[in-house]
Structure formats: structure tokens, C-alpha cells
Amino acid sequence: MPFIPHTAADRDAMLETIGAASVEELFDEIPSRLRSAPLAGVPEAMTEQQVSRLMRERAAVDGEFLTFLGAGAYEHHIPAAVWEIASRGEFYTAYTPYQAEASQGTLQVLYEFQTMITSLVGLDVANASLYDGSSALAEAVLMAVRLHGRSRRVLIPETVHPLYRKVVEAVVSAQSITLEIVPMGTDGTTDLEALKARLDGAAALVIPQPNFFGCLEDVHALTARARDHGLVAIGLVNPVACALLAPPGMWGPGCDIAVGEGQPLGAPLSSGGPYFGFMACRSEHVRQMPGRVVGRTVDVAGHEAFTLTLQAREQHIRRSKATSNICTNQGLLVTAATVHMALLGPEGLRRVALASHAHTADLRARLTAIPGVRAAFPATPFFHEVALRLPVPVPEALRALEAQGILGGYALGESFPEMGDGLLVCATETKTPDDIARYAEHLERIVMKRRLDPPCAYKDDNPRSS
């Protein structure tokens, strides 16, 4: 609780009225073996003024970095109006508006959000959001298995975000669903030949666009192969990329389900959250889609009105038959995303995507001009992220860049040991030519210094990258 108003005298008076000598006696029916020990290491309480000062001091220590780190969370410009509107009292809650008559504004925002998402991904219906992109993918896998009805084996490419794969495994493994990894080809995309041997008897195929390495998959071929073999096609997309690239509903014969992380749409990085996930599907599958769907109708007076039309969750009448027991809508973040998309519009979002791609292309050109730095997948089209190979240990380079106020990217060796010399870098519309030049200047200095210094002067944390 943020504020507990009861004084010691208040508690004593309540205990006397109840007839208990102490709070401990009030709960004496709880066995001692089930009680937690006193909290250790918790400091003394602080005043609001002291807490505010502490937070300012910690923020100053953190500093403000120039970031080229993506890997699933991206720095985009957020117009000031987005959170000015989203933080108004009428919207400032993450809870579902169960009472439609008192929540028409919030319900309309969710309805508009659903409409925008369906337009963005090219499918018929969207729900009112999920926890985040990884749990949205897990929900899509569960939904696909229900739709297929015969198989519980799902194909998930190696090029899907490694943390997403871990979350999906954690969610679906207890339900006897098997995830089979489809290996990556030498070009950084899903190996189509390896996929071919795994299609028979599978229930669904996850198709990322762009994939974790920023590479653009052959989504038309992947979707066609999935649908030809009776698999449910699940598109895992970046919403900003959808403003520029073909949406999942238009991949070959079209995906059945599309999911993704909504953070690029008006949510700040915020040290990793909170974010939100989105999900859309074909209209014939809507009864298997988890979460809530807001619909538009008319009231008894004939006025336009909004209400929750589908909400088959555990706390409603379906209980064990519910489509999900964990999904929820992230109302506050969705409100921000709706305002963000409304302000930018289709053309504005497309310009963001174009600028992000152009800046990443410039970044790749500047960095690969450094002796020894090369693109990991030079011939493969990309969106706003690229994988590089460095001639120096990646963790060492990242530490040196951080000392210069630059977050240089994601060390691929953390998730892909065979890419110990790999670095994933990202540039969005927020990066300027001067930012890119600054990064290139410092990385070149680090690389040249490492090459000139005696080998014994450094401990190589990544022998693979030598």
C-alpha cells in the first residue's frame, strides 16, 4: 500500500474492539510453519522528501546514454501530447473498465486501439492488449494448438528473440506442448530446407518479421508453406515495421494470428517496462482469442456506445474453460499507444520506419568501414537492426563504449555462443548523423587500440571472437 494512515493508537483501539491482545494473536490460527520470518535488510522508513532526493541522486548516477541498443526494446521519439493525455485522471489506470456505463471514454480508446492494430497488421479483429510481446506469443501458441486440434507440436525459428522463446517454453511446457526449433541459415534467416523436414504433423509455425537479428524473413514463402501443410501461421512483428513492410495479413495466403510488442508505440524504455503486447486474428478465430474485445453498439436511446463483447477469462463464467488464465489488458500503455498512433497517422508512422531504416543503413556503413568490423549477414535485407562481427572481444568493446556514454548494442554471444564476436546494433529515427559519427569514432579508436596493444595486456573473454 502506498500510504497506511493507521497510528499505533488506532490499531490498539481496533484490536480492543475485536477482542485480540495483539496483531499476532489476531492471526494465531495460521500455523507458525507457514509464517514468514521478519524481513531482513529493510532500511528504516524515509520521508517523501528523502525518497525524492534519493531518486534524483540515483538518476544522476545513471546518467543519460546515447543508445544503439535494441534487441526487443527501442528508443523512439514520443510526442509530448501522448503522456499529457494518457496521464489525465480519466485515463490514468491500467484496470479493465467492467462498468461500461461509467467507462465509455476508456472503452472507446480501447476500441480505437483495436481498430488501429487491425489496420496495421492487416487482420480482422484485435483484442484490448496483453502483458507484453513474449506472453502474447505464448498466448498465440496456445491459441494455435486449440485451433489445430490434432497436434501439440509448434515450430519456432531460432531467429525468434531468445527471451521470447524462453517465455513461451515456460508457459506452454506444462500443457504438453512441444516447441521445436527451426535452425537459422547462413544468411541470418530461417532455413527453409530445415523447415521443410519439420512441417508434417506440426500444429503451427511462428514467423518473425523482422527477426531478432533485424533480418527480413521470406515471410511469403514461410506463410505459404505453413498454410499448405495445414499449420496455423503466427506472425511475430514489430509494429513500426508494419507501417513500411507487408503486414501479416498479406503474407502469402495470410497469417492466422499476429502478435508483437507494443513498446515502440509511445511507451518509454523505462528500464524494461511496463510494456504491452498486442494480438490480432482472422474473424473466424475470434472465439479462441484470449483477453478482452471491445465492441461498438447503440444504447436504448439509439446513441453510440461501447462495451466489452468478449471476455472469456478465469474470473468470469468460463473458469477452467477460459482461453487464458494469465492475460490482461495494459490499459494505460494502450491509451498512450492509441494517442501516439493517432498523432502520427499512417504516413507519420511510415516516416518513422523509413528514417529508422535509413539511419541503420548509415550506421552499418560507418561501422563496417572500420578495419576488421564486418556485417554478419551482408546480403540480407534488414529493418532497423543489424548484426556485426568485431575483431575485438565484444564485452570489452561495450565496456569501453559505455565509459564514453554510449550503449553500443547487444552482445550476441550471450544468447548465441557461436556468435561470440557478434554485436547487434540498432538506430531509430532518434539518431542523428553526429550520433552515428560519434559511435563510429569511438569504436574505431577502441578497435585500433586493441590491435596495437600487446596481446598479453588483455584478457579475452570471448576466444571465439579473436
Tab-separated table of C-alpha atoms in Angstrom, residues 8-376:
chain	number	residue	atom	x	y	z
A	8	ALA	CA	-0.428	2.665	16.875
A	9	ALA	CA	-3.354	4.051	18.875
A	10	ASP	CA	-5.742	3.277	16.014
A	11	ARG	CA	-4.518	-0.329	15.867
A	12	ASP	CA	-4.822	-0.761	19.639
A	13	ALA	CA	-8.402	0.571	19.553
A	14	MET	CA	-9.373	-1.827	16.743
A	15	LEU	CA	-7.754	-4.790	18.499
A	16	GLU	CA	-9.601	-3.932	21.724
A	17	THR	CA	-12.906	-3.818	19.819
A	18	ILE	CA	-12.176	-7.182	18.185
A	19	GLY	CA	-11.025	-8.685	21.470
A	20	ALA	CA	-7.469	-9.559	20.466
A	21	ALA	CA	-4.449	-8.647	22.524
A	22	SER	CA	-2.161	-8.154	19.526
A	23	VAL	CA	-1.980	-8.427	15.747
A	24	GLU	CA	-0.087	-11.710	16.200
A	25	GLU	CA	-2.964	-13.115	18.262
A	26	LEU	CA	-5.417	-11.961	15.585
A	27	PHE	CA	-3.724	-14.327	13.130
A	28	ASP	CA	-2.870	-17.120	15.563
A	29	GLU	CA	-4.866	-19.646	13.502
A	30	ILE	CA	-2.117	-19.553	10.861
A	31	PRO	CA	0.426	-22.323	11.663
A	32	SER	CA	3.871	-20.986	12.545
A	33	ARG	CA	5.488	-23.067	9.801
A	34	LEU	CA	3.548	-21.061	7.215
A	35	ARG	CA	4.518	-17.672	8.560
A	36	SER	CA	7.339	-15.701	7.010
A	37	ALA	CA	10.247	-14.551	9.099
A	38	PRO	CA	10.750	-10.839	9.720
A	39	LEU	CA	12.104	-9.017	6.680
A	40	ALA	CA	15.870	-8.696	6.887
A	41	GLY	CA	17.862	-5.839	5.397
A	42	VAL	CA	14.920	-3.468	5.007
A	43	PRO	CA	16.087	0.067	5.847
A	44	GLU	CA	14.223	2.486	8.065
A	45	ALA	CA	11.291	4.318	6.512
A	46	MET	CA	12.032	7.572	4.702
A	47	THR	CA	10.002	10.719	4.245
A	48	GLU	CA	8.668	11.734	0.834
A	49	GLN	CA	11.308	14.456	0.622
A	50	GLN	CA	14.102	11.985	1.390
A	51	VAL	CA	12.821	9.468	-1.164
A	52	SER	CA	12.589	12.158	-3.848
A	53	ARG	CA	16.154	13.235	-3.214
A	54	LEU	CA	17.400	9.642	-3.268
A	55	MET	CA	15.715	9.017	-6.628
A	56	ARG	CA	17.226	12.195	-8.106
A	57	GLU	CA	20.682	11.172	-6.910
A	58	ARG	CA	20.333	7.703	-8.387
A	59	ALA	CA	19.086	9.107	-11.689
A	60	ALA	CA	22.109	11.405	-11.822
A	61	VAL	CA	24.444	8.446	-11.269
A	62	ASP	CA	22.751	6.516	-14.080
A	63	GLY	CA	23.352	9.404	-16.446
A	64	GLU	CA	21.912	9.707	-19.931
A	65	PHE	CA	23.446	7.461	-22.565
A	66	LEU	CA	23.461	7.616	-26.329
A	67	THR	CA	21.879	4.264	-27.088
A	68	PHE	CA	22.322	1.983	-30.068
A	69	LEU	CA	20.858	-0.928	-28.128
A	70	GLY	CA	17.669	-2.538	-29.402
A	71	ALA	CA	17.147	-6.300	-29.080
A	72	GLY	CA	13.420	-6.002	-28.419
A	73	ALA	CA	13.047	-2.552	-26.817
A	74	TYR	CA	13.535	0.551	-28.928
A	75	GLU	CA	14.089	4.252	-28.326
A	76	HIS	CA	11.609	6.267	-30.372
A	77	HIS	CA	10.522	9.882	-30.141
A	78	ILE	CA	7.307	10.182	-28.130
A	79	PRO	CA	5.375	13.431	-28.734
A	80	ALA	CA	4.723	15.363	-25.518
A	81	ALA	CA	0.971	15.169	-26.096
A	82	VAL	CA	0.987	11.366	-25.734
A	83	TRP	CA	1.572	11.170	-21.998
A	84	GLU	CA	-0.051	14.538	-21.323
A	85	ILE	CA	-3.296	12.924	-22.465
A	86	ALA	CA	-2.646	9.393	-21.162
A	87	SER	CA	-1.893	10.685	-17.647
A	88	ARG	CA	-5.170	12.587	-17.323
A	89	GLY	CA	-7.322	11.370	-14.465
A	90	GLU	CA	-9.940	9.973	-16.847
A	91	PHE	CA	-7.406	7.502	-18.284
A	92	TYR	CA	-4.765	7.059	-15.608
A	93	THR	CA	-5.414	3.423	-14.697
A	94	ALA	CA	-4.401	0.030	-16.046
A	95	TYR	CA	-7.613	-1.680	-14.993
A	96	THR	CA	-10.292	-3.069	-17.255
A	97	PRO	CA	-13.456	-0.922	-17.260
A	98	TYR	CA	-16.005	-3.529	-16.168
A	99	GLN	CA	-18.793	-0.982	-15.744
A	100	ALA	CA	-19.461	0.125	-19.294
A	101	GLU	CA	-21.913	2.864	-18.297
A	102	ALA	CA	-19.157	4.596	-16.301
A	103	SER	CA	-16.264	3.950	-18.684
A	104	GLN	CA	-17.347	4.998	-22.158
A	105	GLY	CA	-14.235	7.091	-22.787
A	106	THR	CA	-11.814	4.322	-21.838
A	107	LEU	CA	-13.787	1.739	-23.790
A	108	GLN	CA	-13.768	3.956	-26.863
A	109	VAL	CA	-9.984	4.335	-26.605
A	110	LEU	CA	-9.612	0.543	-26.464
A	111	TYR	CA	-11.959	0.188	-29.425
A	112	GLU	CA	-9.912	2.697	-31.415
A	113	PHE	CA	-6.739	0.850	-30.421
A	114	GLN	CA	-8.158	-2.438	-31.705
A	115	THR	CA	-9.153	-0.749	-34.968
A	116	MET	CA	-5.671	0.709	-35.428
A	117	ILE	CA	-3.962	-2.625	-34.721
A	118	THR	CA	-6.139	-4.495	-37.225
A	119	SER	CA	-5.312	-1.852	-39.816
A	120	LEU	CA	-1.606	-2.098	-39.014
A	121	VAL	CA	-1.354	-5.906	-39.230
A	122	GLY	CA	-3.989	-6.489	-41.922
A	123	LEU	CA	-6.235	-8.842	-39.954
A	124	ASP	CA	-9.908	-8.740	-38.974
A	125	VAL	CA	-10.054	-8.350	-35.204
A	126	ALA	CA	-7.732	-7.434	-32.328
A	127	ASN	CA	-8.061	-7.739	-28.575
A	128	ALA	CA	-7.548	-4.993	-25.987
A	129	SER	CA	-3.880	-5.962	-25.467
A	130	LEU	CA	-1.840	-8.421	-23.393
A	131	TYR	CA	1.019	-8.227	-20.886
A	132	ASP	CA	3.906	-7.908	-23.351
A	133	GLY	CA	5.212	-9.272	-26.635
A	134	SER	CA	6.637	-12.503	-25.236
A	135	SER	CA	3.497	-13.501	-23.333
A	136	ALA	CA	1.426	-12.508	-26.377
A	137	LEU	CA	3.451	-15.017	-28.416
A	138	ALA	CA	2.875	-17.674	-25.753
A	139	GLU	CA	-0.874	-16.972	-25.894
A	140	ALA	CA	-0.760	-17.225	-29.688
A	141	VAL	CA	0.899	-20.656	-29.442
A	142	LEU	CA	-1.802	-21.857	-27.039
A	143	MET	CA	-4.484	-20.440	-29.324
A	144	ALA	CA	-2.942	-22.102	-32.393
A	145	VAL	CA	-2.900	-25.508	-30.711
A	146	ARG	CA	-6.587	-25.112	-29.834
A	147	LEU	CA	-7.392	-24.121	-33.413
A	148	HIS	CA	-5.436	-27.004	-34.930
A	149	GLY	CA	-6.920	-29.566	-32.558
A	150	ARG	CA	-4.760	-32.509	-33.638
A	151	SER	CA	-1.119	-31.704	-32.923
A	152	ARG	CA	0.662	-30.179	-29.942
A	153	ARG	CA	3.971	-29.583	-31.730
A	154	VAL	CA	4.805	-25.984	-32.635
A	155	LEU	CA	7.688	-24.842	-34.848
A	156	ILE	CA	9.571	-21.775	-33.641
A	157	PRO	CA	12.584	-20.474	-35.599
A	158	GLU	CA	15.951	-19.945	-33.978
A	159	THR	CA	15.719	-16.371	-35.284
A	160	VAL	CA	12.913	-15.545	-32.813
A	161	HIS	CA	14.047	-13.410	-29.849
A	162	PRO	CA	15.763	-15.842	-27.404
A	163	LEU	CA	13.922	-14.403	-24.394
A	164	TYR	CA	10.601	-14.810	-26.206
A	165	ARG	CA	11.437	-18.456	-26.784
A	166	LYS	CA	12.181	-18.893	-23.084
A	167	VAL	CA	8.892	-17.277	-22.038
A	168	VAL	CA	6.900	-19.382	-24.491
A	169	GLU	CA	8.606	-22.539	-23.233
A	170	ALA	CA	7.828	-21.611	-19.617
A	171	VAL	CA	4.142	-21.010	-20.409
A	172	VAL	CA	3.345	-23.931	-22.724
A	173	SER	CA	5.618	-26.733	-21.481
A	174	ALA	CA	3.260	-27.598	-18.608
A	175	GLN	CA	0.471	-28.147	-21.160
A	176	SER	CA	2.300	-30.907	-23.040
A	177	ILE	CA	3.082	-28.643	-25.989
A	178	THR	CA	6.410	-29.266	-27.682
A	179	LEU	CA	8.409	-26.405	-29.174
A	180	GLU	CA	10.679	-27.493	-31.995
A	181	ILE	CA	13.422	-25.097	-33.011
A	182	VAL	CA	13.890	-24.476	-36.739
A	183	PRO	CA	17.570	-23.644	-37.295
A	184	MET	CA	18.904	-20.469	-38.856
A	185	GLY	CA	20.594	-20.431	-42.243
A	186	THR	CA	23.889	-18.757	-43.049
A	187	ASP	CA	22.063	-15.608	-44.167
A	188	GLY	CA	20.553	-14.917	-40.721
A	189	THR	CA	17.033	-16.068	-41.645
A	190	THR	CA	15.061	-19.271	-41.144
A	191	ASP	CA	16.498	-22.227	-43.073
A	192	LEU	CA	13.694	-23.162	-45.488
A	193	GLU	CA	15.131	-26.615	-46.167
A	194	ALA	CA	15.339	-27.387	-42.454
A	195	LEU	CA	11.758	-26.180	-42.098
A	196	LYS	CA	10.534	-28.441	-44.891
A	197	ALA	CA	11.566	-31.556	-42.965
A	198	ARG	CA	9.624	-30.452	-39.870
A	199	LEU	CA	6.270	-29.333	-41.293
A	200	ASP	CA	4.417	-32.647	-41.341
A	201	GLY	CA	2.430	-33.233	-38.165
A	202	ALA	CA	3.039	-29.787	-36.676
A	203	ALA	CA	0.283	-27.507	-35.404
A	204	ALA	CA	1.727	-24.046	-36.005
A	205	LEU	CA	4.687	-22.053	-37.266
A	206	VAL	CA	5.931	-18.787	-35.734
A	207	ILE	CA	7.157	-16.305	-38.361
A	208	PRO	CA	9.173	-13.290	-37.100
A	209	GLN	CA	9.409	-10.083	-39.148
A	210	PRO	CA	11.938	-8.650	-38.740
A	211	ASN	CA	13.694	-11.388	-36.825
A	212	PHE	CA	15.911	-10.988	-33.764
A	213	PHE	CA	18.947	-10.119	-35.902
A	214	GLY	CA	16.998	-7.407	-37.730
A	215	CYS	CA	16.930	-9.522	-40.899
A	216	LEU	CA	13.832	-9.675	-43.081
A	217	GLU	CA	12.473	-13.204	-43.428
A	218	ASP	CA	10.897	-14.603	-46.608
A	219	VAL	CA	7.519	-14.294	-44.926
A	220	HIS	CA	5.501	-15.062	-48.054
A	221	ALA	CA	7.233	-18.414	-48.540
A	222	LEU	CA	7.072	-19.264	-44.827
A	223	THR	CA	3.370	-18.466	-44.578
A	224	ALA	CA	2.550	-20.375	-47.768
A	225	ARG	CA	4.398	-23.479	-46.562
A	226	ALA	CA	2.651	-23.348	-43.197
A	227	ARG	CA	-0.817	-22.997	-44.701
A	228	ASP	CA	-0.151	-25.644	-47.393
A	229	HIS	CA	0.612	-28.169	-44.645
A	230	GLY	CA	-2.393	-27.224	-42.513
A	231	LEU	CA	-0.408	-25.304	-39.895
A	232	VAL	CA	-1.626	-22.201	-38.132
A	233	ALA	CA	0.621	-19.284	-39.195
A	234	ILE	CA	1.607	-16.921	-36.362
A	235	GLY	CA	3.222	-13.617	-37.354
A	236	LEU	CA	5.516	-12.035	-34.761
A	237	VAL	CA	6.007	-8.435	-35.837
A	238	ASN	CA	7.446	-5.051	-34.940
A	239	PRO	CA	4.510	-2.613	-35.221
A	240	VAL	CA	6.652	0.196	-36.640
A	241	ALA	CA	7.968	-2.133	-39.354
A	242	CYS	CA	4.353	-2.936	-40.281
A	243	ALA	CA	3.958	0.684	-41.402
A	244	LEU	CA	6.564	0.039	-44.103
A	245	LEU	CA	6.566	-3.685	-44.829
A	246	ALA	CA	3.758	-6.004	-45.922
A	247	PRO	CA	1.547	-6.739	-42.881
A	248	PRO	CA	0.983	-10.339	-41.656
A	249	GLY	CA	-2.492	-10.457	-43.166
A	250	MET	CA	-0.882	-10.045	-46.596
A	251	TRP	CA	1.960	-12.560	-46.248
A	252	GLY	CA	1.296	-15.090	-49.000
A	253	PRO	CA	-2.134	-16.557	-48.205
A	254	GLY	CA	-2.136	-14.511	-44.976
A	255	CYS	CA	-1.332	-15.291	-41.359
A	256	ASP	CA	-3.971	-16.588	-38.978
A	257	ILE	CA	-2.661	-14.723	-35.920
A	258	ALA	CA	-0.377	-11.716	-35.466
A	259	VAL	CA	1.277	-10.675	-32.209
A	260	GLY	CA	4.026	-8.336	-31.111
A	261	GLU	CA	5.461	-5.966	-28.554
A	262	GLY	CA	3.744	-2.579	-28.465
A	263	GLN	CA	6.548	-0.679	-26.714
A	264	PRO	CA	7.646	1.174	-29.907
A	265	LEU	CA	4.215	2.828	-29.985
A	266	GLY	CA	4.552	5.535	-27.347
A	267	ALA	CA	5.963	3.598	-24.387
A	268	PRO	CA	9.314	4.835	-22.979
A	269	LEU	CA	12.118	2.348	-22.350
A	270	SER	CA	11.694	2.751	-18.564
A	271	SER	CA	14.359	0.209	-17.582
A	272	GLY	CA	12.366	-2.589	-19.179
A	273	GLY	CA	8.733	-1.821	-18.587
A	274	PRO	CA	5.846	-1.731	-18.223
A	275	TYR	CA	5.109	-2.557	-21.855
A	276	PHE	CA	2.166	-4.220	-23.591
A	277	GLY	CA	1.526	-6.932	-26.131
A	278	PHE	CA	-0.952	-6.870	-28.987
A	279	MET	CA	-2.788	-9.677	-30.773
A	280	ALA	CA	-4.981	-9.852	-33.869
A	281	CYS	CA	-6.505	-12.727	-35.808
A	282	ARG	CA	-8.918	-13.727	-38.552
A	283	SER	CA	-12.582	-13.234	-37.667
A	284	GLU	CA	-13.298	-16.976	-37.756
A	285	HIS	CA	-10.796	-17.489	-34.929
A	286	VAL	CA	-12.038	-14.765	-32.592
A	287	ARG	CA	-13.709	-17.169	-30.137
A	288	GLN	CA	-10.297	-18.684	-29.389
A	289	MET	CA	-8.546	-15.349	-28.898
A	290	PRO	CA	-7.704	-14.657	-25.243
A	291	GLY	CA	-8.305	-11.404	-23.430
A	292	ARG	CA	-10.993	-8.826	-23.998
A	293	VAL	CA	-12.590	-7.422	-27.120
A	294	VAL	CA	-14.360	-4.062	-27.001
A	295	GLY	CA	-17.321	-3.669	-29.356
A	296	ARG	CA	-19.361	-0.728	-30.612
A	297	THR	CA	-23.158	-0.783	-30.324
A	298	VAL	CA	-26.075	1.576	-29.576
A	299	ASP	CA	-27.873	2.118	-26.289
A	300	VAL	CA	-31.645	2.130	-25.711
A	301	ALA	CA	-31.807	5.728	-26.884
A	302	GLY	CA	-30.024	4.911	-30.118
A	303	HIS	CA	-26.772	6.613	-29.133
A	304	GLU	CA	-23.389	5.106	-29.976
A	305	ALA	CA	-21.996	3.109	-27.070
A	306	PHE	CA	-19.054	0.831	-26.310
A	307	THR	CA	-18.933	-2.354	-24.267
A	308	LEU	CA	-16.848	-5.467	-23.614
A	309	THR	CA	-18.153	-8.067	-26.040
A	310	LEU	CA	-15.794	-10.995	-25.406
A	311	GLN	CA	-14.019	-11.532	-22.093
A	312	ALA	CA	-13.644	-15.279	-21.573
A	313	ARG	CA	-11.272	-15.116	-18.634
A	314	GLU	CA	-10.838	-17.159	-15.488
A	315	GLN	CA	-12.769	-14.793	-13.204
A	316	HIS	CA	-15.804	-14.909	-15.473
A	317	ILE	CA	-18.220	-17.754	-16.037
A	318	ARG	CA	-15.877	-19.936	-18.108
A	319	ARG	CA	-13.329	-20.519	-15.320
A	320	SER	CA	-11.347	-23.673	-16.269
A	321	LYS	CA	-12.683	-23.436	-19.831
A	322	ALA	CA	-11.284	-19.947	-20.279
A	323	THR	CA	-8.953	-19.339	-23.213
A	324	SER	CA	-6.320	-17.998	-20.822
A	325	ASN	CA	-5.654	-17.694	-17.130
A	326	ILE	CA	-2.940	-15.044	-17.261
A	327	CYS	CA	-3.805	-12.491	-19.934
A	328	THR	CA	-4.785	-8.952	-19.085
A	329	ASN	CA	-5.031	-5.687	-20.943
A	330	GLN	CA	-2.489	-2.953	-20.259
A	331	GLY	CA	-4.983	-0.127	-20.425
A	332	LEU	CA	-2.688	2.780	-19.596
A	333	LEU	CA	0.019	1.787	-22.101
A	334	VAL	CA	-2.629	1.074	-24.726
A	335	THR	CA	-4.074	4.556	-24.181
A	336	ALA	CA	-0.637	6.037	-24.827
A	337	ALA	CA	-0.199	3.868	-27.922
A	338	THR	CA	-3.586	4.932	-29.287
A	339	VAL	CA	-2.769	8.607	-28.844
A	340	HIS	CA	0.687	8.020	-30.332
A	341	MET	CA	-0.700	6.312	-33.459
A	342	ALA	CA	-3.449	8.918	-33.826
A	343	LEU	CA	-0.931	11.767	-33.690
A	344	LEU	CA	1.465	10.201	-36.193
A	345	GLY	CA	-1.109	8.673	-38.502
A	346	PRO	CA	-0.190	6.094	-41.170
A	347	GLU	CA	2.145	8.486	-43.009
A	348	GLY	CA	3.909	9.631	-39.838
A	349	LEU	CA	4.487	6.060	-38.708
A	350	ARG	CA	5.808	5.223	-42.169
A	351	ARG	CA	8.247	8.143	-41.987
A	352	VAL	CA	9.484	6.872	-38.609
A	353	ALA	CA	10.091	3.451	-40.160
A	354	LEU	CA	11.864	4.912	-43.201
A	355	ALA	CA	14.105	7.118	-41.070
A	356	SER	CA	14.956	4.213	-38.758
A	357	HIS	CA	15.961	2.041	-41.706
A	358	ALA	CA	18.000	4.824	-43.320
A	359	HIS	CA	19.858	5.596	-40.087
A	360	THR	CA	20.635	1.916	-39.531
A	361	ALA	CA	21.959	1.624	-43.072
A	362	ASP	CA	24.195	4.635	-42.393
A	363	LEU	CA	25.316	3.139	-39.084
A	364	ARG	CA	26.217	-0.175	-40.719
A	365	ALA	CA	28.173	1.603	-43.473
A	366	ARG	CA	30.124	3.740	-40.982
A	367	LEU	CA	30.944	0.861	-38.649
A	368	THR	CA	31.917	-1.663	-41.335
A	369	ALA	CA	34.360	0.932	-42.714
A	370	ILE	CA	36.407	0.315	-39.551
A	371	PRO	CA	39.175	-2.225	-40.277
A	372	GLY	CA	38.127	-5.691	-39.078
A	373	VAL	CA	34.442	-4.834	-38.488
A	374	ARG	CA	32.088	-6.594	-40.899
A	375	ALA	CA	28.398	-7.278	-41.333
A	376	ALA	CA	27.361	-10.730	-40.146
